PDB file of C-alpha atoms and ligand atoms in Angstrom:
ATOM      1  CA  MET T   1      90.312  92.626 112.707  1.00  0.00           C
ATOM      2  CA  SER T   2      90.864  88.877 112.900  1.00  0.00           C
ATOM      3  CA  LYS T   3      92.334  87.469 109.686  1.00  0.00           C
ATOM      4  CA  VAL T   4      92.877  83.974 108.312  1.00  0.00           C
ATOM      5  CA  VAL T   5      96.663  83.682 108.030  1.00  0.00           C
ATOM      6  CA  LEU T   6      98.566  80.771 106.479  1.00  0.00           C
ATOM      7  CA  VAL T   7     102.202  80.301 107.508  1.00  0.00           C
ATOM      8  CA  THR T   8     104.550  77.940 105.652  1.00  0.00           C
ATOM      9  CA  GLY T   9     107.615  76.500 107.374  1.00  0.00           C
ATOM     10  CA  ALA T  10     105.944  76.883 110.755  1.00  0.00           C
ATOM     11  CA  SER T  11     107.523  73.884 112.523  1.00  0.00           C
ATOM     12  CA  SER T  12     110.487  75.895 113.877  1.00  0.00           C
ATOM     13  CA  GLY T  13     112.239  79.263 113.978  1.00  0.00           C
ATOM     14  CA  ILE T  14     110.622  82.296 112.387  1.00  0.00           C
ATOM     15  CA  GLY T  15     107.553  80.416 111.112  1.00  0.00           C
ATOM     16  CA  ALA T  16     106.688  78.956 114.519  1.00  0.00           C
ATOM     17  CA  ALA T  17     107.215  82.341 116.194  1.00  0.00           C
ATOM     18  CA  THR T  18     105.049  84.030 113.552  1.00  0.00           C
ATOM     19  CA  ALA T  19     102.225  81.511 113.975  1.00  0.00           C
ATOM     20  CA  ARG T  20     102.272  82.006 117.759  1.00  0.00           C
ATOM     21  CA  HIS T  21     102.518  85.808 117.525  1.00  0.00           C
ATOM     22  CA  LEU T  22      99.649  86.148 115.053  1.00  0.00           C
ATOM     23  CA  ALA T  23      97.436  83.717 116.983  1.00  0.00           C
ATOM     24  CA  ALA T  24      98.120  85.677 120.185  1.00  0.00           C
ATOM     25  CA  ALA T  25      97.035  88.816 118.304  1.00  0.00           C
ATOM     26  CA  GLY T  26      93.674  87.166 117.562  1.00  0.00           C
ATOM     27  CA  HIS T  27      94.220  85.943 114.018  1.00  0.00           C
ATOM     28  CA  ARG T  28      93.193  82.441 112.868  1.00  0.00           C
ATOM     29  CA  VAL T  29      96.408  80.709 111.815  1.00  0.00           C
ATOM     30  CA  VAL T  30      96.906  77.654 109.635  1.00  0.00           C
ATOM     31  CA  ALA T  31     100.487  76.438 110.042  1.00  0.00           C
ATOM     32  CA  GLY T  32     102.229  74.047 107.654  1.00  0.00           C
ATOM     33  CA  ALA T  33     105.534  72.172 107.361  1.00  0.00           C
ATOM     34  CA  ARG T  34     106.815  68.631 106.818  1.00  0.00           C
ATOM     35  CA  ARG T  35     107.701  67.627 110.422  1.00  0.00           C
ATOM     36  CA  ALA T  36     104.302  66.682 111.853  1.00  0.00           C
ATOM     37  CA  GLU T  37     105.611  66.073 115.372  1.00  0.00           C
ATOM     38  CA  ARG T  38     107.094  69.574 115.554  1.00  0.00           C
ATOM     39  CA  LEU T  39     103.951  71.148 114.114  1.00  0.00           C
ATOM     40  CA  ALA T  40     101.885  69.347 116.750  1.00  0.00           C
ATOM     41  CA  GLU T  41     103.738  71.309 119.467  1.00  0.00           C
ATOM     42  CA  LEU T  42     102.190  74.432 117.951  1.00  0.00           C
ATOM     43  CA  ALA T  43      98.558  73.352 118.057  1.00  0.00           C
ATOM     44  CA  GLU T  44      96.428  75.645 120.217  1.00  0.00           C
ATOM     45  CA  PRO T  45      92.900  77.047 119.880  1.00  0.00           C
ATOM     46  CA  PHE T  46      93.766  79.680 117.233  1.00  0.00           C
ATOM     47  CA  ILE T  47      96.300  77.530 115.316  1.00  0.00           C
ATOM     48  CA  ASP T  48      95.403  74.636 113.016  1.00  0.00           C
ATOM     49  CA  VAL T  49      98.294  72.568 111.721  1.00  0.00           C
ATOM     50  CA  HIS T  50      98.478  70.835 108.358  1.00  0.00           C
ATOM     51  CA  PRO T  51     101.237  68.844 106.637  1.00  0.00           C
ATOM     52  CA  LEU T  52     102.923  70.774 103.854  1.00  0.00           C
ATOM     53  CA  ASP T  53     105.775  70.340 101.405  1.00  0.00           C
ATOM     54  CA  VAL T  54     106.164  73.608  99.485  1.00  0.00           C
ATOM     55  CA  THR T  55     108.153  71.903  96.721  1.00  0.00           C
ATOM     56  CA  SER T  56     104.894  70.228  95.627  1.00  0.00           C
ATOM     57  CA  LEU T  57     102.195  72.433  94.105  1.00  0.00           C
ATOM     58  CA  ASP T  58      99.602  69.751  94.963  1.00  0.00           C
ATOM     59  CA  SER T  59     100.675  69.851  98.613  1.00  0.00           C
ATOM     60  CA  VAL T  60     100.470  73.652  98.734  1.00  0.00           C
ATOM     61  CA  ARG T  61      97.024  73.563  97.100  1.00  0.00           C
ATOM     62  CA  ALA T  62      95.846  70.970  99.640  1.00  0.00           C
ATOM     63  CA  PHE T  63      97.144  73.219 102.448  1.00  0.00           C
ATOM     64  CA  VAL T  64      95.225  76.210 101.086  1.00  0.00           C
ATOM     65  CA  ASP T  65      92.103  74.097 100.442  1.00  0.00           C
ATOM     66  CA  ALA T  66      92.185  72.891 104.063  1.00  0.00           C
ATOM     67  CA  ALA T  67      92.311  76.489 105.281  1.00  0.00           C
ATOM     68  CA  VAL T  68      89.429  77.517 103.010  1.00  0.00           C
ATOM     69  CA  GLY T  69      87.439  74.454 104.131  1.00  0.00           C
ATOM     70  CA  ARG T  70      87.920  75.429 107.769  1.00  0.00           C
ATOM     71  CA  HIS T  71      87.644  79.229 107.581  1.00  0.00           C
ATOM     72  CA  GLY T  72      86.052  80.013 104.195  1.00  0.00           C
ATOM     73  CA  ARG T  73      88.795  82.404 103.053  1.00  0.00           C
ATOM     74  CA  VAL T  74      92.506  83.214 103.100  1.00  0.00           C
ATOM     75  CA  ASP T  75      93.453  86.757 104.039  1.00  0.00           C
ATOM     76  CA  VAL T  76      97.229  86.396 104.379  1.00  0.00           C
ATOM     77  CA  LEU T  77      99.829  83.908 103.167  1.00  0.00           C
ATOM     78  CA  VAL T  78     103.260  84.048 104.812  1.00  0.00           C
ATOM     79  CA  ASN T  79     105.693  82.285 102.460  1.00  0.00           C
ATOM     80  CA  ASN T  80     108.338  81.562 105.075  1.00  0.00           C
ATOM     81  CA  ALA T  81     109.618  77.998 104.416  1.00  0.00           C
ATOM     82  CA  GLY T  82     113.288  78.016 103.518  1.00  0.00           C
ATOM     83  CA  VAL T  83     116.560  76.098 103.611  1.00  0.00           C
ATOM     84  CA  MET T  84     120.156  77.339 103.658  1.00  0.00           C
ATOM     85  CA  PRO T  85     122.775  74.629 103.082  1.00  0.00           C
ATOM     86  CA  LEU T  86     125.766  76.933 102.560  1.00  0.00           C
ATOM     87  CA  SER T  87     128.816  75.852 100.545  1.00  0.00           C
ATOM     88  CA  PRO T  88     131.344  77.255  98.068  1.00  0.00           C
ATOM     89  CA  LEU T  89     130.227  76.889  94.446  1.00  0.00           C
ATOM     90  CA  ALA T  90     133.387  74.880  93.741  1.00  0.00           C
ATOM     91  CA  ASP T  91     132.045  72.082  95.969  1.00  0.00           C
ATOM     92  CA  LEU T  92     129.414  71.449  93.264  1.00  0.00           C
ATOM     93  CA  ARG T  93     126.731  70.444  95.767  1.00  0.00           C
ATOM     94  CA  VAL T  94     124.238  70.577  92.927  1.00  0.00           C
ATOM     95  CA  ASP T  95     121.504  68.672  94.790  1.00  0.00           C
ATOM     96  CA  GLU T  96     121.571  71.314  97.529  1.00  0.00           C
ATOM     97  CA  TRP T  97     121.521  74.138  94.951  1.00  0.00           C
ATOM     98  CA  ASN T  98     118.391  72.552  93.507  1.00  0.00           C
ATOM     99  CA  GLN T  99     116.879  72.071  96.954  1.00  0.00           C
ATOM    100  CA  MET T 100     117.311  75.802  97.685  1.00  0.00           C
ATOM    101  CA  ILE T 101     115.701  76.700  94.363  1.00  0.00           C
ATOM    102  CA  ASP T 102     112.876  74.216  95.007  1.00  0.00           C
ATOM    103  CA  VAL T 103     112.059  75.376  98.548  1.00  0.00           C
ATOM    104  CA  ASN T 104     113.076  79.036  98.631  1.00  0.00           C
ATOM    105  CA  LEU T 105     111.947  80.099  95.161  1.00  0.00           C
ATOM    106  CA  ARG T 106     109.650  77.450  93.692  1.00  0.00           C
ATOM    107  CA  GLY T 107     107.961  77.092  97.101  1.00  0.00           C
ATOM    108  CA  VAL T 108     107.140  80.815  97.121  1.00  0.00           C
ATOM    109  CA  LEU T 109     105.805  80.587  93.555  1.00  0.00           C
ATOM    110  CA  HIS T 110     103.671  77.590  94.537  1.00  0.00           C
ATOM    111  CA  GLY T 111     102.255  79.614  97.414  1.00  0.00           C
ATOM    112  CA  ILE T 112     101.423  82.488  95.084  1.00  0.00           C
ATOM    113  CA  ALA T 113      99.833  80.095  92.554  1.00  0.00           C
ATOM    114  CA  ALA T 114      97.693  78.521  95.264  1.00  0.00           C
ATOM    115  CA  VAL T 115      96.261  81.752  96.712  1.00  0.00           C
ATOM    116  CA  LEU T 116      96.331  84.345  93.919  1.00  0.00           C
ATOM    117  CA  PRO T 117      93.086  83.264  92.159  1.00  0.00           C
ATOM    118  CA  LEU T 118      91.351  83.129  95.533  1.00  0.00           C
ATOM    119  CA  MET T 119      92.593  86.560  96.626  1.00  0.00           C
ATOM    120  CA  ARG T 120      91.678  88.104  93.274  1.00  0.00           C
ATOM    121  CA  ALA T 121      88.179  86.610  93.564  1.00  0.00           C
ATOM    122  CA  GLN T 122      87.924  87.901  97.165  1.00  0.00           C
ATOM    123  CA  GLY T 123      89.002  91.357  95.948  1.00  0.00           C
ATOM    124  CA  GLY T 124      91.896  91.468  98.394  1.00  0.00           C
ATOM    125  CA  GLY T 125      94.570  89.657 100.293  1.00  0.00           C
ATOM    126  CA  HIS T 126      98.134  89.903 101.509  1.00  0.00           C
ATOM    127  CA  ILE T 127     101.193  87.855 100.559  1.00  0.00           C
ATOM    128  CA  VAL T 128     104.230  88.122 102.847  1.00  0.00           C
ATOM    129  CA  ASN T 129     107.413  86.653 101.396  1.00  0.00           C
ATOM    130  CA  VAL T 130     110.383  85.992 103.664  1.00  0.00           C
ATOM    131  CA  SER T 131     113.610  86.900 101.855  1.00  0.00           C
ATOM    132  CA  SER T 132     116.825  87.680 103.754  1.00  0.00           C
ATOM    133  CA  VAL T 133     119.624  90.196 104.153  1.00  0.00           C
ATOM    134  CA  SER T 134     121.153  87.714 101.683  1.00  0.00           C
ATOM    135  CA  GLY T 135     118.495  88.931  99.244  1.00  0.00           C
ATOM    136  CA  HIS T 136     120.242  92.311  99.342  1.00  0.00           C
ATOM    137  CA  ARG T 137     123.921  91.252  99.366  1.00  0.00           C
ATOM    138  CA  VAL T 138     126.039  88.278  98.310  1.00  0.00           C
ATOM    139  CA  ASP T 139     128.674  86.583 100.471  1.00  0.00           C
ATOM    140  CA  PRO T 140     131.010  83.637  99.851  1.00  0.00           C
ATOM    141  CA  THR T 141     129.291  80.235 100.338  1.00  0.00           C
ATOM    142  CA  ALA T 142     125.874  81.913  99.994  1.00  0.00           C
ATOM    143  CA  ALA T 143     125.748  82.479  96.215  1.00  0.00           C
ATOM    144  CA  VAL T 144     122.837  80.146  95.475  1.00  0.00           C
ATOM    145  CA  TYR T 145     121.009  80.984  98.712  1.00  0.00           C
ATOM    146  CA  SER T 146     121.356  84.679  97.840  1.00  0.00           C
ATOM    147  CA  ALA T 147     120.188  84.010  94.290  1.00  0.00           C
ATOM    148  CA  THR T 148     116.961  82.472  95.601  1.00  0.00           C
ATOM    149  CA  LYS T 149     116.417  85.352  98.035  1.00  0.00           C
ATOM    150  CA  PHE T 150     117.125  88.041  95.384  1.00  0.00           C
ATOM    151  CA  ALA T 151     114.609  86.187  93.206  1.00  0.00           C
ATOM    152  CA  VAL T 152     111.986  86.276  95.962  1.00  0.00           C
ATOM    153  CA  ARG T 153     112.308  90.074  96.017  1.00  0.00           C
ATOM    154  CA  ALA T 154     111.987  90.258  92.213  1.00  0.00           C
ATOM    155  CA  VAL T 155     108.882  88.068  92.176  1.00  0.00           C
ATOM    156  CA  SER T 156     107.381  90.078  95.033  1.00  0.00           C
ATOM    157  CA  GLU T 157     107.871  93.373  93.208  1.00  0.00           C
ATOM    158  CA  GLY T 158     106.251  91.964  90.048  1.00  0.00           C
ATOM    159  CA  LEU T 159     103.364  90.593  92.089  1.00  0.00           C
ATOM    160  CA  ARG T 160     102.880  93.983  93.725  1.00  0.00           C
ATOM    161  CA  GLN T 161     102.887  95.869  90.416  1.00  0.00           C
ATOM    162  CA  GLU T 162     100.383  93.500  88.814  1.00  0.00           C
ATOM    163  CA  ASN T 163      97.837  93.542  91.651  1.00  0.00           C
ATOM    164  CA  THR T 164      96.396  96.777  92.956  1.00  0.00           C
ATOM    165  CA  ASP T 165      94.114  95.076  95.484  1.00  0.00           C
ATOM    166  CA  ILE T 166      96.624  92.610  96.962  1.00  0.00           C
ATOM    167  CA  ARG T 167      99.234  93.726  99.476  1.00  0.00           C
ATOM    168  CA  VAL T 168     102.757  92.352  99.049  1.00  0.00           C
ATOM    169  CA  THR T 169     105.380  92.499 101.770  1.00  0.00           C
ATOM    170  CA  VAL T 170     108.978  91.294 101.703  1.00  0.00           C
ATOM    171  CA  VAL T 171     110.552  90.705 105.099  1.00  0.00           C
ATOM    172  CA  SER T 172     114.346  90.322 105.037  1.00  0.00           C
ATOM    173  CA  PRO T 173     115.775  89.027 108.315  1.00  0.00           C
ATOM    174  CA  GLY T 174     119.402  89.189 109.349  1.00  0.00           C
ATOM    175  CA  PHE T 175     120.896  86.639 111.766  1.00  0.00           C
ATOM    176  CA  THR T 176     117.933  85.192 113.679  1.00  0.00           C
ATOM    177  CA  GLU T 177     117.700  82.329 116.196  1.00  0.00           C
ATOM    178  CA  SER T 178     116.390  79.251 114.375  1.00  0.00           C
ATOM    179  CA  GLU T 179     117.403  75.847 113.037  1.00  0.00           C
ATOM    180  CA  LEU T 180     118.404  77.187 109.611  1.00  0.00           C
ATOM    181  CA  SER T 181     122.102  76.254 109.831  1.00  0.00           C
ATOM    182  CA  ASP T 182     121.476  72.806 111.295  1.00  0.00           C
ATOM    183  CA  ARG T 183     120.880  70.938 108.050  1.00  0.00           C
ATOM    184  CA  GLY T 184     123.063  70.199 105.027  1.00  0.00           C
ATOM    185  CA  GLY T 185     125.762  72.384 103.521  1.00  0.00           C
ATOM    186  CA  ALA T 186     129.553  72.247 103.810  1.00  0.00           C
ATOM    187  CA  ALA T 187     130.578  71.675 107.436  1.00  0.00           C
ATOM    188  CA  ALA T 188     132.910  74.704 107.636  1.00  0.00           C
ATOM    189  CA  ALA T 189     130.407  77.086 106.041  1.00  0.00           C
ATOM    190  CA  GLN T 190     127.585  75.941 108.309  1.00  0.00           C
ATOM    191  CA  ALA T 191     129.819  76.133 111.391  1.00  0.00           C
ATOM    192  CA  ALA T 192     130.777  79.719 110.474  1.00  0.00           C
ATOM    193  CA  ALA T 193     127.098  80.640 110.057  1.00  0.00           C
ATOM    194  CA  ARG T 194     126.254  79.024 113.412  1.00  0.00           C
ATOM    195  CA  ALA T 195     129.122  80.861 115.140  1.00  0.00           C
ATOM    196  CA  ALA T 196     127.974  84.217 113.724  1.00  0.00           C
ATOM    197  CA  ALA T 197     124.391  83.474 114.759  1.00  0.00           C
ATOM    198  CA  GLU T 198     125.503  82.553 118.291  1.00  0.00           C
ATOM    199  CA  GLN T 199     127.274  85.922 118.550  1.00  0.00           C
ATOM    200  CA  LEU T 200     124.629  88.112 116.972  1.00  0.00           C
ATOM    201  CA  ALA T 201     121.253  86.512 116.443  1.00  0.00           C
ATOM    202  CA  ILE T 202     118.039  88.238 117.435  1.00  0.00           C
ATOM    203  CA  PRO T 203     115.055  86.141 118.578  1.00  0.00           C
ATOM    204  CA  ALA T 204     112.633  84.797 115.978  1.00  0.00           C
ATOM    205  CA  SER T 205     109.928  86.812 117.740  1.00  0.00           C
ATOM    206  CA  ALA T 206     111.548  90.016 116.370  1.00  0.00           C
ATOM    207  CA  ILE T 207     110.767  88.883 112.821  1.00  0.00           C
ATOM    208  CA  ALA T 208     107.312  87.670 113.851  1.00  0.00           C
ATOM    209  CA  GLU T 209     106.544  91.131 115.218  1.00  0.00           C
ATOM    210  CA  ALA T 210     107.666  92.771 111.950  1.00  0.00           C
ATOM    211  CA  ILE T 211     105.365  90.449 110.012  1.00  0.00           C
ATOM    212  CA  GLY T 212     102.560  91.210 112.460  1.00  0.00           C
ATOM    213  CA  PHE T 213     103.100  94.947 111.924  1.00  0.00           C
ATOM    214  CA  ALA T 214     102.653  94.569 108.159  1.00  0.00           C
ATOM    215  CA  VAL T 215      99.619  92.272 108.553  1.00  0.00           C
ATOM    216  CA  ASP T 216      97.844  94.653 110.916  1.00  0.00           C
ATOM    217  CA  GLN T 217      98.047  97.750 108.692  1.00  0.00           C
ATOM    218  CA  PRO T 218      94.789  98.962 107.104  1.00  0.00           C
ATOM    219  CA  SER T 219      93.984  97.387 103.706  1.00  0.00           C
ATOM    220  CA  ASN T 220      95.053 100.530 101.803  1.00  0.00           C
ATOM    221  CA  VAL T 221      98.495 100.557 103.462  1.00  0.00           C
ATOM    222  CA  ASP T 222     101.001  98.167 101.905  1.00  0.00           C
ATOM    223  CA  VAL T 223     104.289  97.782 103.783  1.00  0.00           C
ATOM    224  CA  ASN T 224     106.510  96.545 100.951  1.00  0.00           C
ATOM    225  CA  GLU T 225     109.984  95.996 102.411  1.00  0.00           C
ATOM    226  CA  LEU T 226     111.208  95.387 105.942  1.00  0.00           C
ATOM    227  CA  VAL T 227     114.862  94.581 106.714  1.00  0.00           C
ATOM    228  CA  VAL T 228     115.190  93.424 110.328  1.00  0.00           C
ATOM    229  CA  ARG T 229     118.685  92.527 111.509  1.00  0.00           C
ATOM    230  CA  PRO T 230     120.761  92.569 114.679  1.00  0.00           C
ATOM    231  CA  THR T 231     122.064  96.049 115.461  1.00  0.00           C
ATOM    232  CA  ALA T 232     125.596  94.622 115.528  1.00  0.00           C
ATOM    233  CA  GLN T 233     125.358  92.891 112.122  1.00  0.00           C
ATOM    234  CA  THR T 234     127.625  94.584 109.546  1.00  0.00           C
TER     235      THR T 234
HETATM  236  N1  NAP J   1     117.429  82.486 110.714  1.00  0.00           N
HETATM  237  C1  NAP J   1     118.016  83.416 109.991  1.00  0.00           C
HETATM  238  O1  NAP J   1     119.073  83.950 110.372  1.00  0.00           O
HETATM  239  C2  NAP J   1     117.389  83.873 108.685  1.00  0.00           C
HETATM  240  C3  NAP J   1     117.923  84.994 108.067  1.00  0.00           C
HETATM  241  C4  NAP J   1     117.369  85.415 106.868  1.00  0.00           C
HETATM  242  C5  NAP J   1     116.304  84.740 106.315  1.00  0.00           C
HETATM  243  N2  NAP J   1     115.798  83.631 106.937  1.00  0.00           N
HETATM  244  C6  NAP J   1     114.680  82.933 106.301  1.00  0.00           C
HETATM  245  O2  NAP J   1     113.661  82.730 107.247  1.00  0.00           O
HETATM  246  C7  NAP J   1     112.851  81.638 106.825  1.00  0.00           C
HETATM  247  C8  NAP J   1     112.600  80.728 108.005  1.00  0.00           C
HETATM  248  O3  NAP J   1     113.798  80.086 108.376  1.00  0.00           O
HETATM  249  P1  NAP J   1     114.287  79.924 109.895  1.00  0.00           P
HETATM  250  O4  NAP J   1     115.465  80.776 110.066  1.00  0.00           O
HETATM  251  O5  NAP J   1     113.147  80.061 110.820  1.00  0.00           O
HETATM  252  O6  NAP J   1     114.853  78.414 109.853  1.00  0.00           O
HETATM  253  P2  NAP J   1     114.265  77.022 110.373  1.00  0.00           P
HETATM  254  O7  NAP J   1     114.101  77.050 111.853  1.00  0.00           O
HETATM  255  O8  NAP J   1     115.140  75.974 109.792  1.00  0.00           O
HETATM  256  O9  NAP J   1     112.821  76.972 109.700  1.00  0.00           O
HETATM  257  C9  NAP J   1     112.650  76.638 108.341  1.00  0.00           C
HETATM  258  C10 NAP J   1     111.234  76.124 108.172  1.00  0.00           C
HETATM  259  O10 NAP J   1     111.042  75.793 106.788  1.00  0.00           O
HETATM  260  C11 NAP J   1     110.421  74.538 106.734  1.00  0.00           C
HETATM  261  N3  NAP J   1     110.674  73.839 105.470  1.00  0.00           N
HETATM  262  C12 NAP J   1     111.851  73.478 104.904  1.00  0.00           C
HETATM  263  N4  NAP J   1     111.631  72.826 103.754  1.00  0.00           N
HETATM  264  C13 NAP J   1     110.282  72.771 103.594  1.00  0.00           C
HETATM  265  C14 NAP J   1     109.436  72.219 102.617  1.00  0.00           C
HETATM  266  N5  NAP J   1     109.917  71.569 101.535  1.00  0.00           N
HETATM  267  N6  NAP J   1     108.099  72.358 102.761  1.00  0.00           N
HETATM  268  C15 NAP J   1     107.584  72.994 103.844  1.00  0.00           C
HETATM  269  N7  NAP J   1     108.337  73.542 104.806  1.00  0.00           N
HETATM  270  C16 NAP J   1     109.680  73.417 104.679  1.00  0.00           C
HETATM  271  C17 NAP J   1     110.963  73.759 107.933  1.00  0.00           C
HETATM  272  O11 NAP J   1     110.040  72.762 108.330  1.00  0.00           O
HETATM  273  P3  NAP J   1     110.122  71.192 107.985  1.00  0.00           P
HETATM  274  O12 NAP J   1     111.566  70.824 107.897  1.00  0.00           O
HETATM  275  O13 NAP J   1     109.380  70.588 109.141  1.00  0.00           O
HETATM  276  O14 NAP J   1     109.382  71.051 106.696  1.00  0.00           O
HETATM  277  C18 NAP J   1     110.970  74.872 108.978  1.00  0.00           C
HETATM  278  O15 NAP J   1     109.709  74.969 109.593  1.00  0.00           O
HETATM  279  C19 NAP J   1     113.598  80.989 105.663  1.00  0.00           C
HETATM  280  O16 NAP J   1     112.996  81.386 104.439  1.00  0.00           O
HETATM  281  C20 NAP J   1     114.993  81.539 105.780  1.00  0.00           C
HETATM  282  O17 NAP J   1     115.675  81.556 104.550  1.00  0.00           O
HETATM  283  C21 NAP J   1     116.313  83.196 108.121  1.00  0.00           C
END
């Protein structure tokens, strides 16, 4: 069945791969992010693109309103937008801590706030939140990133318990090819993350396929947790 699927952070990496994968599977995708020129590369018959900054509730609401205006409903929201400027806590990169909280946690909450009333009124829907292996374990330089990803799992579990007609899925990728380590953070920490990714990373399409698996289950089957990592990742 063709669904209306919204994907945040769709201008690169996992979000772009997910938008393409779901559109190829016949779903109607609305893809959002801040970089308009990168989003434009995604535009094809089954994918509409819309500017989006998940740190702004107004922007997320406008994104959802645009999808409803075009398709009349929202069946699935994939809260994928995220940032990972790694650094040791002692560096006190407080602006980057706040940015991770704003995008990775507040952005997910904004997504939930924008679609939950609609999905409850529809009598159904599906929210897919992208956490991380770092939402299951903590490593040096990733304390705040991990905190946001642990929090995404906590919010997802609460959302699931409170809504018996809305499916909630957490997808936790391991090292995956993307642009995640290209921005911000302490140079040594980001270089270490890039080196590990170059050794190990699986393609973004692997995560897109996991999301597609959860989306395509029947409405009474809720896939709650998927951890998808490279076989060689310890
Ligand atoms: N790659 C990995 O190894 C890995 C592992 C575990 C979890 N993850 C998670 O996977 C998700 C996707 O990341 P990725 O690996 O695909 O990295 P990526 O290529 O850097 O993609 C991140 C996406 O988030 C968007 N974004 C950032 N800030 C935003 C904002 N304020 N509003 C809207 N969109 C925003 C970016 O678009 P704009 O900059 O154009 O807005 C981009 O499209 C993230 O939640 C990340 O934490 C990735």
